[in-house]
XYZ file of C-alpha atoms in Angstrom:
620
model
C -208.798 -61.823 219.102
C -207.625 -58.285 218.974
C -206.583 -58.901 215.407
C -209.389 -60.134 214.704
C -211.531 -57.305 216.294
C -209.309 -54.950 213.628
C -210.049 -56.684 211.009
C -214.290 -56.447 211.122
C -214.021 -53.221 212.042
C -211.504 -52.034 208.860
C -213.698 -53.894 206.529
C -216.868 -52.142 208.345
C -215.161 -49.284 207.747
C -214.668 -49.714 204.145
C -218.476 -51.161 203.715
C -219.435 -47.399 205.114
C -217.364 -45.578 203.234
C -218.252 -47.150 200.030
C -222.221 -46.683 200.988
C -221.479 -43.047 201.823
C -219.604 -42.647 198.451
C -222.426 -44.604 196.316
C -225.949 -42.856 197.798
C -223.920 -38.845 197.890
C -222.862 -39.133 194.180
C -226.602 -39.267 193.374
C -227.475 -36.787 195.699
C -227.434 -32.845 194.572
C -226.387 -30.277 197.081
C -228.571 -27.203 197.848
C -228.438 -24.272 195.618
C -227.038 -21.742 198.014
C -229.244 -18.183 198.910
C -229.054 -15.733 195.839
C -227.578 -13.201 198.516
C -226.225 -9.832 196.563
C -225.222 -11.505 193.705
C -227.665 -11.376 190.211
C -229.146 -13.752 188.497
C -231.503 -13.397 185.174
C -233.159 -9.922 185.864
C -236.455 -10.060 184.557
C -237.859 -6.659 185.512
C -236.901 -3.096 186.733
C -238.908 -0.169 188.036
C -238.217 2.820 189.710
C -239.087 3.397 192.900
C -239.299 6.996 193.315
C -237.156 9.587 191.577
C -233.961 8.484 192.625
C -233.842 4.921 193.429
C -235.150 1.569 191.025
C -235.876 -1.682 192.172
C -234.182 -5.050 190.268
C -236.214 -8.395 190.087
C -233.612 -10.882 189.910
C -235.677 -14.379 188.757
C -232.871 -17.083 189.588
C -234.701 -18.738 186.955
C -232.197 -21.582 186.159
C -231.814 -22.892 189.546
C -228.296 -21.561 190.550
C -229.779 -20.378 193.811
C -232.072 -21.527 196.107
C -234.183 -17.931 195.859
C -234.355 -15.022 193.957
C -234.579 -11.190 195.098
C -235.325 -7.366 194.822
C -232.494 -5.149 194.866
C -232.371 -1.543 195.561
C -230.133 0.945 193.496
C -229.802 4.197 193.908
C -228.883 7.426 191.925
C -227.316 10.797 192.772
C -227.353 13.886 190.487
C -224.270 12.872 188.717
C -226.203 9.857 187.062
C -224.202 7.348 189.312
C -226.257 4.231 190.369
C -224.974 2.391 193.678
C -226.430 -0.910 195.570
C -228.076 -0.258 198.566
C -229.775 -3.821 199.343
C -231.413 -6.745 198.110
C -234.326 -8.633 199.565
C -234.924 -12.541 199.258
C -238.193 -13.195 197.498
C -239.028 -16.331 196.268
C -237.394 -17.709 192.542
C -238.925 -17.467 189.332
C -240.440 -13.983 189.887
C -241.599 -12.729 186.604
C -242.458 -8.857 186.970
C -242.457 -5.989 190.094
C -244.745 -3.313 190.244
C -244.466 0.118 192.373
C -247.501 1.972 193.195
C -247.147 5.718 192.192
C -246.666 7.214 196.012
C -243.636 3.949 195.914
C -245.076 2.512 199.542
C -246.586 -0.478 197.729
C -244.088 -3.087 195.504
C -245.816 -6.829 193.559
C -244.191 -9.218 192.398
C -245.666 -11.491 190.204
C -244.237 -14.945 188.892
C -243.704 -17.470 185.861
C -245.794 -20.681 185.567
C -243.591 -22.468 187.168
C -245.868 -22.984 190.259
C -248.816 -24.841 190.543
C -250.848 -21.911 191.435
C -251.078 -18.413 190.286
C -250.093 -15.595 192.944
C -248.956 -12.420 193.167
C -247.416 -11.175 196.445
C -246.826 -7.551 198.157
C -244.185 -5.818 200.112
C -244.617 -2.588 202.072
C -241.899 -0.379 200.837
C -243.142 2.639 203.290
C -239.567 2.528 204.351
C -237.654 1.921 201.733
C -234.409 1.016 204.141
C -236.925 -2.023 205.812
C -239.415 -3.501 203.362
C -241.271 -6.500 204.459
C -243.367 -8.842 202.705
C -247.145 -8.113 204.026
C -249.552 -11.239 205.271
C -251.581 -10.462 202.062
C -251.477 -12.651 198.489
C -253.752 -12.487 195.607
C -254.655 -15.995 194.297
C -256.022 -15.752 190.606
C -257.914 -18.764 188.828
C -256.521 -21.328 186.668
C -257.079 -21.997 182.962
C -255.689 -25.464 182.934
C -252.342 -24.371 181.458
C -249.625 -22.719 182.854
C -249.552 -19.177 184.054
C -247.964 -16.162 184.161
C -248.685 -12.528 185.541
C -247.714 -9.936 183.407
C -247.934 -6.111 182.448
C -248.845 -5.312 185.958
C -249.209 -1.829 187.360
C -251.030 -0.098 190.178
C -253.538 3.042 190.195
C -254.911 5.018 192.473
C -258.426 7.116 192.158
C -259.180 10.401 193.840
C -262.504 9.096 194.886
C -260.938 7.160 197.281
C -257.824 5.886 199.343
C -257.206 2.419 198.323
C -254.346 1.214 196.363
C -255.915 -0.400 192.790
C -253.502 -3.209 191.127
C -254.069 -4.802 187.436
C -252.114 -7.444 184.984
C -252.408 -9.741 182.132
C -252.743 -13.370 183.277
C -251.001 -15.096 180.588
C -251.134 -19.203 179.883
C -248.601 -21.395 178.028
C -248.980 -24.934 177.245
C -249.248 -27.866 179.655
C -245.540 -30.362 179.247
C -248.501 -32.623 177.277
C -249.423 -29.670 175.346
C -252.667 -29.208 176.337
C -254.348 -25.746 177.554
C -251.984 -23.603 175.110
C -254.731 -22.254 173.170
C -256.141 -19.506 175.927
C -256.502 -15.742 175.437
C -255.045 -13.561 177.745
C -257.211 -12.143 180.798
C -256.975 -8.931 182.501
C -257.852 -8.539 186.141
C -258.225 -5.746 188.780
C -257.298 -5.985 192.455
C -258.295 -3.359 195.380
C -256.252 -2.922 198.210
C -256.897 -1.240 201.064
C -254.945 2.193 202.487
C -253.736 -0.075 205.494
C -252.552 -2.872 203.028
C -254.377 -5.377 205.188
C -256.625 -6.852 202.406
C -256.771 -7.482 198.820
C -259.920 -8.140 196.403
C -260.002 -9.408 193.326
C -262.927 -7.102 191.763
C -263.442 -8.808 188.452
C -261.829 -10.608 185.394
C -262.105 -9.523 181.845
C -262.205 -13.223 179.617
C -265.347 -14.948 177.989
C -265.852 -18.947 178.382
C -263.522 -19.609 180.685
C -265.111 -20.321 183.709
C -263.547 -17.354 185.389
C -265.237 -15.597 188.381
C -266.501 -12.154 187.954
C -266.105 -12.044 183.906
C -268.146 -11.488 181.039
C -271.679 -13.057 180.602
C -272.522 -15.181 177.612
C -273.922 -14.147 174.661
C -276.904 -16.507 174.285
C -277.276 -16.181 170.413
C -273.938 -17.591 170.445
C -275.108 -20.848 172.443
C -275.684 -24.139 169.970
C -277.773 -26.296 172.100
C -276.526 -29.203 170.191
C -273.220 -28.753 172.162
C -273.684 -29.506 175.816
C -270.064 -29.712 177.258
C -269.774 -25.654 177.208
C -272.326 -22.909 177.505
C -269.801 -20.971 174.739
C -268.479 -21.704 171.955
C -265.121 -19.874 171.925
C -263.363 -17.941 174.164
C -261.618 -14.399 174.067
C -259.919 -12.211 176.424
C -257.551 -8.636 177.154
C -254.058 -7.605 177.129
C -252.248 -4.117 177.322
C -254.061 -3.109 180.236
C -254.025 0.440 181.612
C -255.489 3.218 183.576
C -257.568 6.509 181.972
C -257.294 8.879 185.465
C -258.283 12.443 185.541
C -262.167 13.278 185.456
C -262.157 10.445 183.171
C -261.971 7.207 185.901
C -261.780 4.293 183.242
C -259.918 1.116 183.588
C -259.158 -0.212 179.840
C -257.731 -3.191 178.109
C -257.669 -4.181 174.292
C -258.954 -7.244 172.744
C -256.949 -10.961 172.134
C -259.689 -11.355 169.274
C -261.628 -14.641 169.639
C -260.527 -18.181 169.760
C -262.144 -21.397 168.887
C -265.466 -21.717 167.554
C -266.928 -24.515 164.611
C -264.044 -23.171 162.402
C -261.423 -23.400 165.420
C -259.263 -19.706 164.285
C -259.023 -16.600 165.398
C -262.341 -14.275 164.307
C -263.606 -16.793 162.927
C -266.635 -16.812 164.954
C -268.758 -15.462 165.742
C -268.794 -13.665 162.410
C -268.007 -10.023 161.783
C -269.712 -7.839 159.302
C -267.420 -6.275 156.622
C -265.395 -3.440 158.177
C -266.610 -0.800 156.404
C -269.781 -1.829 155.678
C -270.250 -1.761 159.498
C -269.021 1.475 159.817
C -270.682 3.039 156.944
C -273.956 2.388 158.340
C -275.692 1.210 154.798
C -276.731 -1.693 156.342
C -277.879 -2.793 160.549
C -274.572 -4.635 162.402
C -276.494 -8.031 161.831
C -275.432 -8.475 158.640
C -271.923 -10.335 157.462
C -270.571 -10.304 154.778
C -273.584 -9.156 152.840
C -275.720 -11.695 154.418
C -277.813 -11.893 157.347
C -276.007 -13.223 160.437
C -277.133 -16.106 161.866
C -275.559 -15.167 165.064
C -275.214 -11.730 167.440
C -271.587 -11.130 165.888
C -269.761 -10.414 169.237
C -268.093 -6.885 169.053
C -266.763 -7.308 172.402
C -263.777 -9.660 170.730
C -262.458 -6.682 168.972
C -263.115 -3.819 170.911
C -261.175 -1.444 173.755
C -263.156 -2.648 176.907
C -263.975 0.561 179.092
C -264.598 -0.339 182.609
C -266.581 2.604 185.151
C -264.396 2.278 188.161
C -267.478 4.455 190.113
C -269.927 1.551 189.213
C -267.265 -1.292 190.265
C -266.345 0.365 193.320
C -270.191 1.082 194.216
C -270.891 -2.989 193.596
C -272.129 -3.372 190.662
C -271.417 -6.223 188.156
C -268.773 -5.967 185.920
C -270.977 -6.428 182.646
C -273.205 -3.682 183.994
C -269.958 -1.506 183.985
C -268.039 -2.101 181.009
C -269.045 -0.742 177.781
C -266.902 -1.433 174.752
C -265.725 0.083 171.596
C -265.028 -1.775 168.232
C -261.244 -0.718 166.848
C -260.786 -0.696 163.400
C -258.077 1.135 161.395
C -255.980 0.265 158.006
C -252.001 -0.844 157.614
C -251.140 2.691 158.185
C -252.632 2.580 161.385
C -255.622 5.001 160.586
C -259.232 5.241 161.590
C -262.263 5.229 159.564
C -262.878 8.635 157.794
C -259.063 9.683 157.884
C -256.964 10.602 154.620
C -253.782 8.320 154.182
C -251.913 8.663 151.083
C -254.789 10.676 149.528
C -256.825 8.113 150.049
C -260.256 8.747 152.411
C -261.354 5.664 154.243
C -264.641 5.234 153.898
C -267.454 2.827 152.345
C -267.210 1.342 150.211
C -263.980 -0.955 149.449
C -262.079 -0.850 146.466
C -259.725 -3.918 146.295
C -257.550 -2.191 144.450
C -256.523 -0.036 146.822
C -254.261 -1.375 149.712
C -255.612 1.414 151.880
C -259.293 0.783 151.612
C -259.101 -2.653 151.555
C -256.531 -3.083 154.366
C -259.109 -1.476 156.702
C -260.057 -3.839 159.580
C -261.063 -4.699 163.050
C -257.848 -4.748 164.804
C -256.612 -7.661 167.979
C -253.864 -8.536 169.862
C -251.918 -5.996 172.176
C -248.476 -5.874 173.799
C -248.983 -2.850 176.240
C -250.150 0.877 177.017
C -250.060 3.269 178.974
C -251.920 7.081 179.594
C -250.318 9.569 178.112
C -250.878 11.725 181.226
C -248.784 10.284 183.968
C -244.721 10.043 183.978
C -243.682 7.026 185.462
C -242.453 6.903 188.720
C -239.034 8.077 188.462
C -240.244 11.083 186.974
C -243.022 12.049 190.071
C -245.720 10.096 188.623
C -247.365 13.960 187.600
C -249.173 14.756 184.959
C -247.693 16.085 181.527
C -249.002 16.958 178.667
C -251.967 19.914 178.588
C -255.190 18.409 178.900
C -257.668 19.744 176.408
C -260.991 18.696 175.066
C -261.285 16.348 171.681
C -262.936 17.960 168.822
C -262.280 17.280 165.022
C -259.369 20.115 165.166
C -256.770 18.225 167.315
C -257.889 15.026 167.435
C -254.997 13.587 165.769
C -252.190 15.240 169.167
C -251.715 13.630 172.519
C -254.377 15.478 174.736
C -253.178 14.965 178.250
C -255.893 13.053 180.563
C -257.596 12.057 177.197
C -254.738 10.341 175.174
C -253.468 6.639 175.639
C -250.077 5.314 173.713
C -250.656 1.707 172.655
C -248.567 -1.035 171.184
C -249.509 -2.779 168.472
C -249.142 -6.799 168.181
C -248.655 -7.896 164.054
C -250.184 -6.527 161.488
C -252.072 -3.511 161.091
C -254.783 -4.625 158.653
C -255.858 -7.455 156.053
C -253.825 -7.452 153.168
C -251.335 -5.242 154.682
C -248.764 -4.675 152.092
C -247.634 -1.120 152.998
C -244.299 -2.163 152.695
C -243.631 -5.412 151.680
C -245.751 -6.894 154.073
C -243.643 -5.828 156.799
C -245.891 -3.117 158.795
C -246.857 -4.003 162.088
C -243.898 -6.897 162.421
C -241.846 -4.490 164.377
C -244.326 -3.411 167.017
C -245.842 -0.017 166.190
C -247.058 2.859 168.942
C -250.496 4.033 167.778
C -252.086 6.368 170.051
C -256.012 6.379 170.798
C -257.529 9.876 171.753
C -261.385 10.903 172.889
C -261.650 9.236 176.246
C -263.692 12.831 177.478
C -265.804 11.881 174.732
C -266.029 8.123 175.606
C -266.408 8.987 179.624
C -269.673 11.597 178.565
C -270.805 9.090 176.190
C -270.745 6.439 179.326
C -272.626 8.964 181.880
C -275.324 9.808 178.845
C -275.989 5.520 178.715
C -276.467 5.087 182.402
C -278.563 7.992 182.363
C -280.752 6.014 179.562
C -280.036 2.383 180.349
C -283.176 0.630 181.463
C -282.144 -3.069 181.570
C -280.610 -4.032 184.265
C -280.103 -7.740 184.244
C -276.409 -8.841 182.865
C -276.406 -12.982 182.475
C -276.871 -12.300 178.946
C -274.900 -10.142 176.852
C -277.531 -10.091 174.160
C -279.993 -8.083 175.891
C -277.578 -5.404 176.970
C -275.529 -5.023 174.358
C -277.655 -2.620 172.582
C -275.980 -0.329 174.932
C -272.696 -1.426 176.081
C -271.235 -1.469 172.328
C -270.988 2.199 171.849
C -271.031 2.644 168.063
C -272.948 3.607 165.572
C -276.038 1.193 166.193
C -276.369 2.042 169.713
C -279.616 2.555 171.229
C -278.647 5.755 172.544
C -276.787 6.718 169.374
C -278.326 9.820 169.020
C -278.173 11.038 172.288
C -274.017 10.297 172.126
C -273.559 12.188 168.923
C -275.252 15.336 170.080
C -274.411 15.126 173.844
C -270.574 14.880 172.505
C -268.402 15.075 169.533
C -267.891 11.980 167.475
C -265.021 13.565 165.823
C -264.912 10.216 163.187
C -269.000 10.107 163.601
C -268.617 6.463 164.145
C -267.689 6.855 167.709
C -265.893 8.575 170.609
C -262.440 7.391 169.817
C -260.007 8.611 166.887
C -256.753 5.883 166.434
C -253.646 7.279 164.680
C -250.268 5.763 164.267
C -247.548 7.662 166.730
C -244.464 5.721 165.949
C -243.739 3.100 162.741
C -241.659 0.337 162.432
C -241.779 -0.144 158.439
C -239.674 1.813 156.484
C -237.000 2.473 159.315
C -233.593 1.283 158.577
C -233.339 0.395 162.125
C -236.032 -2.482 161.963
C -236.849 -5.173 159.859
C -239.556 -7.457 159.616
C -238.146 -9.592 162.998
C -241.411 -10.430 165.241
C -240.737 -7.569 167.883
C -242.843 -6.772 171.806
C -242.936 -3.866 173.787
C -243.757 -4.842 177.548
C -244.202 -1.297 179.090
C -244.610 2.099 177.632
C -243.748 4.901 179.547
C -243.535 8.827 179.692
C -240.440 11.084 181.063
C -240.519 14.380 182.835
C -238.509 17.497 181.948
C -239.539 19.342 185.128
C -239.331 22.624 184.833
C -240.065 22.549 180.906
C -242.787 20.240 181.505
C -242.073 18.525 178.937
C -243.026 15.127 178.482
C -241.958 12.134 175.662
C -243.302 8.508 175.584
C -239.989 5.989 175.296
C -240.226 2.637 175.212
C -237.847 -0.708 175.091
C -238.286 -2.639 171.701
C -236.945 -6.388 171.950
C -237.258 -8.916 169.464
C -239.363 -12.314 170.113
C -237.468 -14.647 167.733
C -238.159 -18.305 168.427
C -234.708 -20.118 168.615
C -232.963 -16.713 169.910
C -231.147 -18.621 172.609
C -231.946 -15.249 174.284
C -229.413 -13.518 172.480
C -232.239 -10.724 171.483
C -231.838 -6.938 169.869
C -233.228 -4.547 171.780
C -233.481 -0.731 170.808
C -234.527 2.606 172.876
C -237.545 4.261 171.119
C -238.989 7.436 171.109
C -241.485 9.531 168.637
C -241.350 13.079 168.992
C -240.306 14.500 165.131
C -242.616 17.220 164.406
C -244.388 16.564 161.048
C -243.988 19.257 158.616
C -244.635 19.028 154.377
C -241.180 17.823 153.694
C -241.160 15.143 156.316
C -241.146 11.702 155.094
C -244.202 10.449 156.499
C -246.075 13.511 155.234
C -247.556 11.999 152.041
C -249.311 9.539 154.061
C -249.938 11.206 157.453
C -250.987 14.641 156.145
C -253.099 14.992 159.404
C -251.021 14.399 162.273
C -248.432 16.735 164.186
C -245.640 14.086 165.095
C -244.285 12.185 162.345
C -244.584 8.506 162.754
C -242.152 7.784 160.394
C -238.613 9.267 162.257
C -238.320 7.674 165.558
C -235.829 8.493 168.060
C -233.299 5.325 168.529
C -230.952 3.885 170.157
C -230.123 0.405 169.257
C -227.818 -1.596 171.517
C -225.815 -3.997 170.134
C -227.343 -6.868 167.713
C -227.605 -10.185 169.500
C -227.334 -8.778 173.183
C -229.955 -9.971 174.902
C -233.192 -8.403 176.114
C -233.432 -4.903 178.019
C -235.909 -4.115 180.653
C -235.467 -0.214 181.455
C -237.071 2.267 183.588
C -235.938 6.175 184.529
C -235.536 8.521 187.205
C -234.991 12.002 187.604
C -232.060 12.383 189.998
C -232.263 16.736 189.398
C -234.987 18.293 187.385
C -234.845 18.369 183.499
C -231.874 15.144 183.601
C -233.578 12.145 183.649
C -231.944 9.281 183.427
C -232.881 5.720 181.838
C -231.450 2.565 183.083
C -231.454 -0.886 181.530
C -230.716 -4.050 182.304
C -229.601 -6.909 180.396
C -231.626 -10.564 180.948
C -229.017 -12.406 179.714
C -225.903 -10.918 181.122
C -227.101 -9.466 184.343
C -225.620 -6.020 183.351
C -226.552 -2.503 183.937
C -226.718 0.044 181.329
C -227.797 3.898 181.817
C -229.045 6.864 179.457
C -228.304 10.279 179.303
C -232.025 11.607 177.928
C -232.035 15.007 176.195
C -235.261 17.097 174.306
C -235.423 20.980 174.621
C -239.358 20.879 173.338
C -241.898 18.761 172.760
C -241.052 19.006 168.880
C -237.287 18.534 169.317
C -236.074 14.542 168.789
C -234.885 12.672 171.552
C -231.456 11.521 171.810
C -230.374 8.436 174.298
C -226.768 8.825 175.049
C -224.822 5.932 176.884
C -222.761 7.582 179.330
């Protein structure tokens, strides 16, 4: 019996054992806590002038969480980990409000739902994550939150937070084909609330976005009140007496033809400019539509009339870009060439001029980033027909460029544009008077249809208010309040070639005592297929121009030649860089990058004596 007994219970055993063995082997274990260590760092910002933050993603599943980690940097240039905070994986991008009490963090699409969360960094030795998230709307495809930043106005005390909501395909590939939308947060001083104040996109159902244009509307098509869909990128903020949130155009998508622009249809560039003939007319016939300027133009948005309630297509007023493949506005000279009506097909200049889409970033020219104070840099001045062709302090925004500069673009083998160019956009005194002058005139209030307001919010040369805008202010180009000029190329630069390139933050370092300010910005490429193994390069563009510079034959009119960048270029096949700077001791800032694909840390010596002397990035 007891033999027996020994036997069942042996073979039991075994049965167990076996069971155990079978079910575990399909059974994974827990990714363990990210802790200290890093893991695909997406994004870094500095937090302060001596200390950055590092968004580690975790984004292939190694741990179980990802986190923010805290460097910081003493006056030798040394960076040392202080801490790291769990946050949840997949994080995509951290923002730091310009006093550094407030941090975001955004995320990829891998969620369900789109959120952005925010941590109260008043003490930088205990952050905690704060009871408040911001839930954006869905687009049907996946989502991302991108090219975020905070701002703050002097009209009041709340905290003001913006991004790019991008979308990528569904796994069925279905919702791919959606422009990117800006938003704008408010937060209060207490950081017990947020508001989502409005949404700048067109047919997509989005709360608190851009009426309908009812001369767009085929009544023949009853599943959608539009009949294609745009949206904004590069979003920034235009402070000083100037109070303007701005974003630049995706160009529209979708229509009867189904491609980009191609409805509703645009009147010829210059013809439109030229004023020979009213903005109803396309392509030397009448239009049988509104065209929609809005899909190509810098949207302006009065923070005074958001903040006071009112809609946001009562307060945003747009204007149309246009330049050629060098990057220059109508009624500029480029290789002795005036651009101006009418077009001669023969020349790439001229016929090269066009509306202009599609946006990676910007940033005002007037604000350092954090790590250098988050002051103000270059000398504000007025925009009149003299200088409107330098940075001007509060009125000056650096933008990056997204493919080509113009049709036909052939400036150099086709190449321009591929690389990511800086243009810079100046005027915005003239653009904030020009605003104050409309609502001053404006007598139509109602906003559910863009058709009977946008008489007034398209501020160009067929405004109703035109002449009242031209008198009241300078239209240095006489075709509006804002002069585009190209502030760093790409072609003809033995550093770049014609590899699809994006910039996904500009930004501007201090010299303190010199106050001396430069724009730099991380260049990676975008190849499809890179395995991640991107080039990245450190740019800046601060070459004075002078008549034997080698951008002078085409860019007789500006001060900086666009043509000699500052560079460093890390090595070929590296990997992407996300950097930031801070300035440990006045005039020695220091620039820090990180490497996506290796999770390593990289840092900058930065050197300039003046604002016309190049910039040299030394790895130290």
């Amino acid at each position: 019996m007891k033999l027996k007994l020994n036997k069942s219970f042996i073979f039991s055993s075994i049965i167990i054992m076996i069971s155990s063995l079978v079910f575990s082997c399909g059974k994974r274990s827990k990714a363990p806590p990210i802790g200290n260590n890093m893991s695909f760092p997406g994004s870094m910002i500095a937090l302060g002038t001596t200390d950055f933050l590092l968004l580690n993603t975790s984004a292939n599943g190694d741990y179980s969480d990802g986190s923010i980690q805290r460097y910081t940097v003493d006056s030798s240039g040394n960076h040392t980990f202080i801490s790291a905070m769990s946050v949840p994986a997949h994080g995509t991008e951290i923002a730091v409000s310009s006093d550094s009490k407030l941090v975001a963090l955004s995320f990829d699409g891998s969620y369900s739902n789109t959120q952005v969360q925010f941590y109260n960094y008043s003490n930088k030795n205990s952050p905690s994550l704060l009871p408040i998230n911001l839930s954006l709307p869905s687009s049907g495809g996946k989502q991302a939150v991108k090219r975020t930043g905070f701002f703050k106005r002097t009209a009041d005390n709340s905290y003001y937070f913006y991004g790019s909501i991008l979308t990528f395909p569904n796994d069925d590939g279905s919702n791919g084909n959606i422009p990117s939308r800006v938003f704008v947060a408010k937060i209060d001083s207490s950081f017990s609330s947020v508001q989502l104040l409005f949404i700048l996109s067109y047919g997509l159902n989005d709360t608190n976005s851009l009426s309908p244009n009812s001369t767009s509307i085929n009544s023949a098509v009853t599943s959608n009140n539009a009949q294609y869909t745009f949206g904004y990128g590069a979003p920034t903020y235009v402070g000083g007496g100037n109070d303007l949130f701005i974003a630049f155009p995706t160009g529209s998508i979708g229509g009867f033809n189904n491609g980009v622009n191609s409805y509703p249809v645009l009147p010829d560039a210059l013809t439109y400019l030229s004023g020979t003939s009213n903005s109803t007319t396309c392509n030397g016939v009448a239009c049988k539509i509104l065209p929609d300027f809005r899909t190509i133009s810098l949207a302006a948005v009065d923070m005074a009339d958001i903040v006071a309630g009112k809609s946001v297509n009562n307060s945003t007023y747009f204007v149309p870009l246009l330049w050629n493949q060098n990057g220059m506005g109508y009624r500029s000279t480029t290789n002795g060439t005036l651009i101006t009506y009418p077009n001669n097909t023969n020349n790439s200049d001229l016929n090269s001029f066009s509306y202009q889409y599609g946006f990676w970033s910007s940033y005002w020219a007037n604000t350092s980033n954090v790590g250098s104070g988050a002051t103000s840099c270059y000398a504000t001045t007025g925009t009149t027909s003299a200088n409107q062709y330098q940075v001007l302090g509060d009125n000056s925004v650096f933008v990056a460029k997204s493919g080509l500069n113009g049709n036909n673009d052939n400036s150099n083998g086709g190449k321009t544009g591929n690389g990511t160019e800086v243009l810079a956009l100046t005027g915005f005194d003239n653009l904030r008077s020009n605003i104050n002058v409309i609502k001053g005139l404006r007598t139509a209030s109602g906003d559910s249809d863009f058709n009977k307001i946008s008489a007034y919010q398209i501020i160009d040369f067929y405004n109703a208010a035109k002449t009242s805008l031209n008198t009241s202010t300078t239209w240095t180009s006489t075709v509006g309040p804002l002069t585009p000029f190209m502030f760093s190329r790409t072609s003809n630069v033995s550093n770049f070639d014609n590899t699809g390139a994006g910039i996904a933050n500009i930004s501007v370092v201090k010299f303190a005592s010199s106050n001396t300010c430069r724009p730099y910005w991380a260049r990676n490429t975008v190849t499809s297929g890179s395995l991640g193994r991107d080039t990245a390069w450190l740019i800046s563009s601060p070459v004075t121009m002078t008549s034997s510079s080698g951008g002078y034959a085409t860019y007789q009119n500006l001060t900086i030649d666009p043509t000699q960048p500052s560079v460093f270029n890390f090595s070929a096949g590296s990997g992407a860089q996300s950097c930031t700077d801070v300035l440990p001791i006045a005039d020695n800032p220091k620039v820090f990058c990180v490497n996506y694909l290796y999770s390593t840390i990289s840092r900058y010596k930065v050197s300039s004596s003046a604002n016309s002397d190049p910039v040299i990035f030394t790895e130290y």
